[in-house]
mmCIF file of C-alpha atoms in Angstrom:
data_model
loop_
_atom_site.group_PDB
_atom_site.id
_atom_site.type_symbol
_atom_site.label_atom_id
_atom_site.label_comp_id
_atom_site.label_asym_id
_atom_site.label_seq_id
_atom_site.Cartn_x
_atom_site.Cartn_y
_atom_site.Cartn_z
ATOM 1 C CA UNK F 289 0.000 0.000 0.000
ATOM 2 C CA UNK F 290 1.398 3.574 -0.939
ATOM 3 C CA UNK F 291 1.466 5.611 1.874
ATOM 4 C CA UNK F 292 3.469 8.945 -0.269
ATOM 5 C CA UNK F 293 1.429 12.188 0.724
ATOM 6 C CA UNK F 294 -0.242 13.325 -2.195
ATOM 7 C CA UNK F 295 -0.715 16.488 -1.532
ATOM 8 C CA UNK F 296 -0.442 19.432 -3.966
ATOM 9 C CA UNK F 297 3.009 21.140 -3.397
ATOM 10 C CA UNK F 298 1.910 24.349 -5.173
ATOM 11 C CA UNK F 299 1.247 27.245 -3.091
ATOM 12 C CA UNK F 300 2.526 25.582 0.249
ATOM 13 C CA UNK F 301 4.572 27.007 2.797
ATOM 14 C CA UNK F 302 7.793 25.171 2.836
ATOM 15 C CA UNK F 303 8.543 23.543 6.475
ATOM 16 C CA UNK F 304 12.381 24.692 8.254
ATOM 17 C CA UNK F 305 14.270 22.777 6.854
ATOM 18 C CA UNK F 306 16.430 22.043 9.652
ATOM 19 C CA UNK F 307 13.791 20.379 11.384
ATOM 20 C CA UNK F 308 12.790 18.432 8.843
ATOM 21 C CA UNK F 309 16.501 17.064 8.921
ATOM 22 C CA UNK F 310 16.346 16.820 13.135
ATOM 23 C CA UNK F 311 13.112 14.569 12.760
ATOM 24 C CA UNK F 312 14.490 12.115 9.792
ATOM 25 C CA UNK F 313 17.901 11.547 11.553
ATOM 26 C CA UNK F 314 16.306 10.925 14.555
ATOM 27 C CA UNK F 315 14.171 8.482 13.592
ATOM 28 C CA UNK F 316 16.397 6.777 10.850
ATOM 29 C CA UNK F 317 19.818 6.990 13.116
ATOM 30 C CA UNK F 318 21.377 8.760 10.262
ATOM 31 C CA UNK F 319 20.459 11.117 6.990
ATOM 32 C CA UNK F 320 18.906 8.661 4.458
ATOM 33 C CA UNK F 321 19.218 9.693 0.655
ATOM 34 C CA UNK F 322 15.468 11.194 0.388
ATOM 35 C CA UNK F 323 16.299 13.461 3.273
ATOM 36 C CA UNK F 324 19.860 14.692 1.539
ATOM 37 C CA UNK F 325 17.904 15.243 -2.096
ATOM 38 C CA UNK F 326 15.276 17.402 -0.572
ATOM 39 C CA UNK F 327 16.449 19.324 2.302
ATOM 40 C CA UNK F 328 16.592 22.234 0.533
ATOM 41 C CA UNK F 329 12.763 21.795 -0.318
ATOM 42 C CA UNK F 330 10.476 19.871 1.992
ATOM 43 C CA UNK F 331 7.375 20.748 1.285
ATOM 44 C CA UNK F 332 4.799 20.902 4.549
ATOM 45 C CA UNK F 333 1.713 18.346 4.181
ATOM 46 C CA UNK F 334 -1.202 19.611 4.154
ATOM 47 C CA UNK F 335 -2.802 16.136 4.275
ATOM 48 C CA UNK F 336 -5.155 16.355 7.996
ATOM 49 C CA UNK F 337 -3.534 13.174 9.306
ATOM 50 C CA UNK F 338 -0.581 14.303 9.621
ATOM 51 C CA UNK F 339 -1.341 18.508 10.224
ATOM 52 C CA UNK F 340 -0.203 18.907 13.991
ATOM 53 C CA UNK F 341 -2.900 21.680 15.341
ATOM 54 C CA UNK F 342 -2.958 23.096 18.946
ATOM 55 C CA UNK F 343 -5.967 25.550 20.437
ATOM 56 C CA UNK F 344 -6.824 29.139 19.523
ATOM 57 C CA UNK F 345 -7.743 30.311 22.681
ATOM 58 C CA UNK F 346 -6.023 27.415 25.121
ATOM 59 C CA UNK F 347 -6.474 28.932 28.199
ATOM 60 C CA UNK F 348 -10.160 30.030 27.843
ATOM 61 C CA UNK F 349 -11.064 26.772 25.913
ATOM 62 C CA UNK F 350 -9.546 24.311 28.453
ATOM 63 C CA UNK F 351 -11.021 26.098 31.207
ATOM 64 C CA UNK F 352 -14.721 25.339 29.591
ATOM 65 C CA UNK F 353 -13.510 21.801 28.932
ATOM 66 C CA UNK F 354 -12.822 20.973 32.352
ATOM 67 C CA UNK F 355 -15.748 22.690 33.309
ATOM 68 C CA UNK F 356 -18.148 20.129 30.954
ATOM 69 C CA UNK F 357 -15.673 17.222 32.125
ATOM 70 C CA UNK F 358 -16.432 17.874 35.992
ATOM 71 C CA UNK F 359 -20.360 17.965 34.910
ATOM 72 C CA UNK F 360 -19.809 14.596 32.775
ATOM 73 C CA UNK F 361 -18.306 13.043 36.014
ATOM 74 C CA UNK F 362 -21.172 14.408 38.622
ATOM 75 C CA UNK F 363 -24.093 13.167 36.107
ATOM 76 C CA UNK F 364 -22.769 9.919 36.236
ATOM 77 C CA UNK F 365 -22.483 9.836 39.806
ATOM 78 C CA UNK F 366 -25.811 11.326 40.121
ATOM 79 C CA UNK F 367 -27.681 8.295 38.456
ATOM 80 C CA UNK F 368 -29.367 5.877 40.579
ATOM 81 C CA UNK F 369 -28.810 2.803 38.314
ATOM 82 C CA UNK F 370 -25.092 3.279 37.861
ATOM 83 C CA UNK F 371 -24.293 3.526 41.699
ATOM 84 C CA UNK F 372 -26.236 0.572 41.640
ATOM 85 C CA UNK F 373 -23.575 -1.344 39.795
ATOM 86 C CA UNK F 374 -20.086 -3.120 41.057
ATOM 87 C CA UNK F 375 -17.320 -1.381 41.173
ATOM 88 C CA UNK F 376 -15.729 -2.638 38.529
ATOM 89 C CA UNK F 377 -18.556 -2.361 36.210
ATOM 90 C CA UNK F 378 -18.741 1.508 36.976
ATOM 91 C CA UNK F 379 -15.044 1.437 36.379
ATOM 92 C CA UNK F 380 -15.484 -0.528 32.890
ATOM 93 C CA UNK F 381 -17.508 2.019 31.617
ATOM 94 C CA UNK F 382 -16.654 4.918 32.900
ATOM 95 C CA UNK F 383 -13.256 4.240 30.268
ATOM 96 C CA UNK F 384 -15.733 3.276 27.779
ATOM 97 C CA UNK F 385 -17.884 6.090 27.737
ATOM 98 C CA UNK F 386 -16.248 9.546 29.419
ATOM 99 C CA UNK F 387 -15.275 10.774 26.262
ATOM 100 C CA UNK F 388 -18.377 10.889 24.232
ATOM 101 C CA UNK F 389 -20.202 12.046 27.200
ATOM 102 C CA UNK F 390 -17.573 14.715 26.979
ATOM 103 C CA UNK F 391 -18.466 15.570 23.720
ATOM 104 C CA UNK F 392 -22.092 15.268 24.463
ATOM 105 C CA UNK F 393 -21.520 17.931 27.165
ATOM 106 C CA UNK F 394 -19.355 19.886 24.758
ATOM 107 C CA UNK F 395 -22.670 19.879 22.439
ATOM 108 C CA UNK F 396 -24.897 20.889 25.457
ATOM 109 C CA UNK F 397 -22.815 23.870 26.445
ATOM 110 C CA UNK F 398 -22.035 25.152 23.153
ATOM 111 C CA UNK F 399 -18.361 25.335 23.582
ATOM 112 C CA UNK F 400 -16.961 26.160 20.429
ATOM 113 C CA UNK F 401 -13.369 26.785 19.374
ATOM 114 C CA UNK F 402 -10.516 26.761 16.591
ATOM 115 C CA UNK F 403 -7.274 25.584 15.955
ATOM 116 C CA UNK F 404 -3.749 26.221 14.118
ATOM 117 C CA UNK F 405 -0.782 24.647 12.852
ATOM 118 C CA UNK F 406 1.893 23.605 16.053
ATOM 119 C CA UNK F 407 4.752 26.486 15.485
ATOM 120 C CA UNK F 408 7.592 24.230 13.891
ATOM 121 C CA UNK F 409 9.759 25.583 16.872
ATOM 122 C CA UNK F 410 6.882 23.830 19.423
ATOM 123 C CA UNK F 411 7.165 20.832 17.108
ATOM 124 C CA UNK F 412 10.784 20.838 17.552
ATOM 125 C CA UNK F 413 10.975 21.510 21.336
ATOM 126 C CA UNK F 414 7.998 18.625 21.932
ATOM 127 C CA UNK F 415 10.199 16.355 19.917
ATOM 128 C CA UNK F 416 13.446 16.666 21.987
ATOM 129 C CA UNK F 417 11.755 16.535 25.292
ATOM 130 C CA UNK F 418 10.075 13.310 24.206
ATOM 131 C CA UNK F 419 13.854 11.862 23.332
ATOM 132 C CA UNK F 420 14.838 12.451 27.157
ATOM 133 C CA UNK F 421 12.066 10.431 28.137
ATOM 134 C CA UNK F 422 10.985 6.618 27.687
ATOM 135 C CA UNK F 423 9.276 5.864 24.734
ATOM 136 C CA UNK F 424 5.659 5.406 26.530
ATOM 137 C CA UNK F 425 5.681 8.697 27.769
ATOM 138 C CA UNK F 426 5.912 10.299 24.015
ATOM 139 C CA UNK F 427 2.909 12.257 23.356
ATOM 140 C CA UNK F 428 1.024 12.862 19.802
ATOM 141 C CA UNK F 429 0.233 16.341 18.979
ATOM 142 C CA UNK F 430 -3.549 16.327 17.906
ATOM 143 C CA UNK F 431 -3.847 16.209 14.400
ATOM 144 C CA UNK F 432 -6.528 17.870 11.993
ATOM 145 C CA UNK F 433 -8.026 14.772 10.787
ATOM 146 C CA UNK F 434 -9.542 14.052 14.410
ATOM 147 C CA UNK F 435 -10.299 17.737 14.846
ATOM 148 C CA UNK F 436 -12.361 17.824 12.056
ATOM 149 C CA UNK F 437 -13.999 14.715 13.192
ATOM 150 C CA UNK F 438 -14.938 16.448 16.494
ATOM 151 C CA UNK F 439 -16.161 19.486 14.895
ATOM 152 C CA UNK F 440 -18.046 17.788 12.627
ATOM 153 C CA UNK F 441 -20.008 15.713 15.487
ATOM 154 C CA UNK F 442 -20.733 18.870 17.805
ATOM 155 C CA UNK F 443 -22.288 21.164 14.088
ATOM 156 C CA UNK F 444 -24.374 17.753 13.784
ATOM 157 C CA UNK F 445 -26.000 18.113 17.414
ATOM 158 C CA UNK F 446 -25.997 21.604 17.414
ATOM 159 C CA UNK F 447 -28.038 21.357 14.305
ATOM 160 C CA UNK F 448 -30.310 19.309 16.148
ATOM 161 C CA UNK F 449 -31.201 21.663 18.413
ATOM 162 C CA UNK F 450 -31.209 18.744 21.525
ATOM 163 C CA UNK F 451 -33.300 19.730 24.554
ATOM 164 C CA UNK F 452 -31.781 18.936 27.996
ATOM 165 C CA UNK F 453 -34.076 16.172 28.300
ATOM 166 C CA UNK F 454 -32.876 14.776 25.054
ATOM 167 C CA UNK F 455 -29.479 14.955 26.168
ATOM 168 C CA UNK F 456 -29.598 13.200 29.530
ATOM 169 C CA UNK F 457 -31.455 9.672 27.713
ATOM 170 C CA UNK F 458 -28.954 10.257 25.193
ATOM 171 C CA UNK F 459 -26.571 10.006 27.522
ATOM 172 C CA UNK F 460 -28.028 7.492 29.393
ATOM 173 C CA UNK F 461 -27.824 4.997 26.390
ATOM 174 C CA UNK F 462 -24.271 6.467 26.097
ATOM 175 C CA UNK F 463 -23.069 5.059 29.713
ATOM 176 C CA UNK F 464 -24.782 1.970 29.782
ATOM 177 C CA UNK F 465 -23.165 -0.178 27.111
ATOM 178 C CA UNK F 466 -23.641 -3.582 27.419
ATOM 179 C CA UNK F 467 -20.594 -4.163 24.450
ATOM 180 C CA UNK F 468 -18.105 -2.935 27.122
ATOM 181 C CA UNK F 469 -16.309 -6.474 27.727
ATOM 182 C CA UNK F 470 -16.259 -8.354 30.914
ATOM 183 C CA UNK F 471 -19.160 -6.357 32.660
ATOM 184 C CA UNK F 472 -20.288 -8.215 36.000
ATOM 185 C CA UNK F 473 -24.210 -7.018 34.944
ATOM 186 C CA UNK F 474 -23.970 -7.094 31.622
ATOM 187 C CA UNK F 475 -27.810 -7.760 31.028
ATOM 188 C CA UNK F 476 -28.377 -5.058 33.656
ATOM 189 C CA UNK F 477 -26.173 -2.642 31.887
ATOM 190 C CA UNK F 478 -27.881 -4.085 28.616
ATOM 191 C CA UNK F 479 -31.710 -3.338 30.476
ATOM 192 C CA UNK F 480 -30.604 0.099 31.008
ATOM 193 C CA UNK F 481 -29.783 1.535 28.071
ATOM 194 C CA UNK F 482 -32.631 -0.198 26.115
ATOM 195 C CA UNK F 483 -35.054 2.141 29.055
ATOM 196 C CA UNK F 484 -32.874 4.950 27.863
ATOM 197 C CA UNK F 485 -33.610 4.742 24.417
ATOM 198 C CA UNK F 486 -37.184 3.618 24.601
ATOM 199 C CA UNK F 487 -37.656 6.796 27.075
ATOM 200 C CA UNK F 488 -35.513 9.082 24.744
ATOM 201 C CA UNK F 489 -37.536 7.844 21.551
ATOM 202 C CA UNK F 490 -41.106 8.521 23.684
ATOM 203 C CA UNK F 491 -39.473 12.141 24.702
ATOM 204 C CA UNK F 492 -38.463 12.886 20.826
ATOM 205 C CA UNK F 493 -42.329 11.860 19.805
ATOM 206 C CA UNK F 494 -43.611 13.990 22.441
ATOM 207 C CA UNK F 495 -41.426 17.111 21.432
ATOM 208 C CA UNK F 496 -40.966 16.629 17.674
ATOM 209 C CA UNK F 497 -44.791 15.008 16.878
ATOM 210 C CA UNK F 498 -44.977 15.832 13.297
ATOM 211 C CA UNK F 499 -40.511 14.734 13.028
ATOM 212 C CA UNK F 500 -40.445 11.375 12.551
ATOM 213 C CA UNK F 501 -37.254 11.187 11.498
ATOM 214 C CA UNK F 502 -35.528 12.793 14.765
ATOM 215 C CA UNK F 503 -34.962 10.121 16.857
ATOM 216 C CA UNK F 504 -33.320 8.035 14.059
ATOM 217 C CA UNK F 505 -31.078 11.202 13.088
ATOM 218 C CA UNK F 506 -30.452 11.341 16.628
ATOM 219 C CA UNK F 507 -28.548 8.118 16.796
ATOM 220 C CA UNK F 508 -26.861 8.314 13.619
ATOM 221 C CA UNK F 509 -25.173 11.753 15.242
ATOM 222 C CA UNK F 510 -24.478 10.011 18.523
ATOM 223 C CA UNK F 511 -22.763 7.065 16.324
ATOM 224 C CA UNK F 512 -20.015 9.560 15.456
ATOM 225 C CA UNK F 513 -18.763 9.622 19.091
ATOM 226 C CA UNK F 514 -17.428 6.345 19.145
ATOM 227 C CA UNK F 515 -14.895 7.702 16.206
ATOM 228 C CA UNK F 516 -13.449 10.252 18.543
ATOM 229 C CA UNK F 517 -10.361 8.831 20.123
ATOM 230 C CA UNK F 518 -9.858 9.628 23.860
ATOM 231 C CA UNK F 519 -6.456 10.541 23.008
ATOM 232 C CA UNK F 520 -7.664 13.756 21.170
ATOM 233 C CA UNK F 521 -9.519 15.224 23.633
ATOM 234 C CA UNK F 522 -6.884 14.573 26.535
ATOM 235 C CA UNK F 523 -3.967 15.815 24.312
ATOM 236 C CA UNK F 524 -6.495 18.775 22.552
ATOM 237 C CA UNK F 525 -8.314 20.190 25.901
ATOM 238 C CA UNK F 526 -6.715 18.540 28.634
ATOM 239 C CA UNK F 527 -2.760 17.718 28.410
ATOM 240 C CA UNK F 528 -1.690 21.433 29.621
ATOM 241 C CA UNK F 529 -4.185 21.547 32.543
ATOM 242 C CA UNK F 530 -2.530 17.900 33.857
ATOM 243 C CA UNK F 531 0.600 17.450 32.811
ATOM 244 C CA UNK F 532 1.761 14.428 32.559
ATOM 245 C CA UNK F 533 -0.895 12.984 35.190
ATOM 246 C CA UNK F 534 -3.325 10.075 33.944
ATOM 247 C CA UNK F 535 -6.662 11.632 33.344
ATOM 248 C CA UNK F 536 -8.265 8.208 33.569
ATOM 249 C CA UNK F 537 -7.481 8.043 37.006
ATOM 250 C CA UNK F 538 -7.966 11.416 37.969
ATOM 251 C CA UNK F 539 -11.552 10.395 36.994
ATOM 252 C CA UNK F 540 -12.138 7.672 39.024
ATOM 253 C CA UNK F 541 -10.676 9.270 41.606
ATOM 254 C CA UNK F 542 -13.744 12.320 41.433
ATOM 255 C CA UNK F 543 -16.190 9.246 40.014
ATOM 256 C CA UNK F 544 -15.840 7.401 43.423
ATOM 257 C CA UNK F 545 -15.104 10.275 45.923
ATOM 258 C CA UNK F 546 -18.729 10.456 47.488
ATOM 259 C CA UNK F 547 -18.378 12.861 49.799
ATOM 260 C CA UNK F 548 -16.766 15.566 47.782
#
């Protein structure tokens, strides 16, 4: 399979040169022939796998974020059904499903915001502080490709027009996934989310009489959170708030602190 970037290299901005040399030495051990012939001119892809983007906006944006990720967390410990669960059920899906409830809560609130292009001197600097450190602690700069992806979901729900009602069954039959493997109550879990649909498909016919079409658009939309990687939101919204701290387990740790 040819992997060769094919985009145009008319019109583009050429990338520095010198760190296009830094970043093929580093991972080849040593200059290969493709890298001598066309140092002069690397051209910078413009294909959105591999455009590196970063916030417009970081501080204000991340500070919404973590305001919709605390409400994602306290809904979930709010709900009767899910406290009613083992432990390591809630844990199963609360990796399963924070980060499309995320991005549900993202859609609720309306928290909109842009990227750009990583400054090739970020690029650079990210690059040689990942060398220093084991290999599992490398982190991937968000590229455009997911961003897009994300953006794309919230414009779908925010073209819906959800009511809050809508988006708490919708969330509902976003927590209780009876695919998550090894679940204790798996035909519990599985119980639950068919209530949450069946009361989120009576609450669209109740709202939307003469729609019939809603609640089927409605999980189409929600279908696009599973292609949202977890990854991209912690490195897009959350990787400057936490350093290098596991957000997974920062979760649990407000998930099953009751008396906070």
């Amino acid at each position: 399979m040819d992997s060769k970037c094919n985009c145009s290299t008319s019109g583009d901005r050429f990338l520095n040169p010198i760190l296009y040399n830094i970043l093929s030495q580093m991972d080849t051990g040593r200059p290969s022939q493709d890298t001598l012939s066309n140092s002069s001119a690397p051209h910078k892809c413009n294909c959105e796998v591999r455009r590196m983007v970063c916030l417009i906006r970081s501080s204000e944006v991340c500070k919404e974020a973590s305001v919709v990720l605390v409400k994602t967390v306290h809904f979930m410990r709010n709900l009767p059904a899910f406290n009613q669960l083992p432990p390591s059920d809630q844990y199963a899906l609360l990796n399963s499903c924070w980060a499309p409830l995320f991005i549900l809560g993202l859609a609720q609130e309306h928290v909109d915001f842009d990227v750009t292009d990583v400054p090739a001197d970020s690029m650079l600097k990210r690059i040689l502080l990942n060398r220093q450190e084991s290999p599992e602690m490398e982190r991937e700069q968000p590229a455009m490709a997911g961003v897009s992806k994300l953006k794309c979901c919230l414009k779908k729900f925010w073209s819906l027009d959800l009511s809050p009602k809508e988006y708490a069954y919708l969330k509902g039959t976003t927590i209780f996934n009876p695919d998550v493997p090894e679940l204790q109550a798996g035909l519990f879990v599985e119980g639950l989310q068919q209530e949450a649909q069946h009361a989120l498909k009576e609450l669209v016919q109740l709202l939307h009489p003469g729609n019939q079409e809603r609640f089927a658009r409605i999980l189409l939309t929600s279908s696009m959170l599973r292609g949202i990687t977890p990854n991209l939101i912690i490195e897009l919204f959350f990787r400057r708030v936490i350093g290098q701290a596991n957000l997974l387990e920062l979760l649990v740790d407000m998930l099953f602190c009751r008396n906070s």
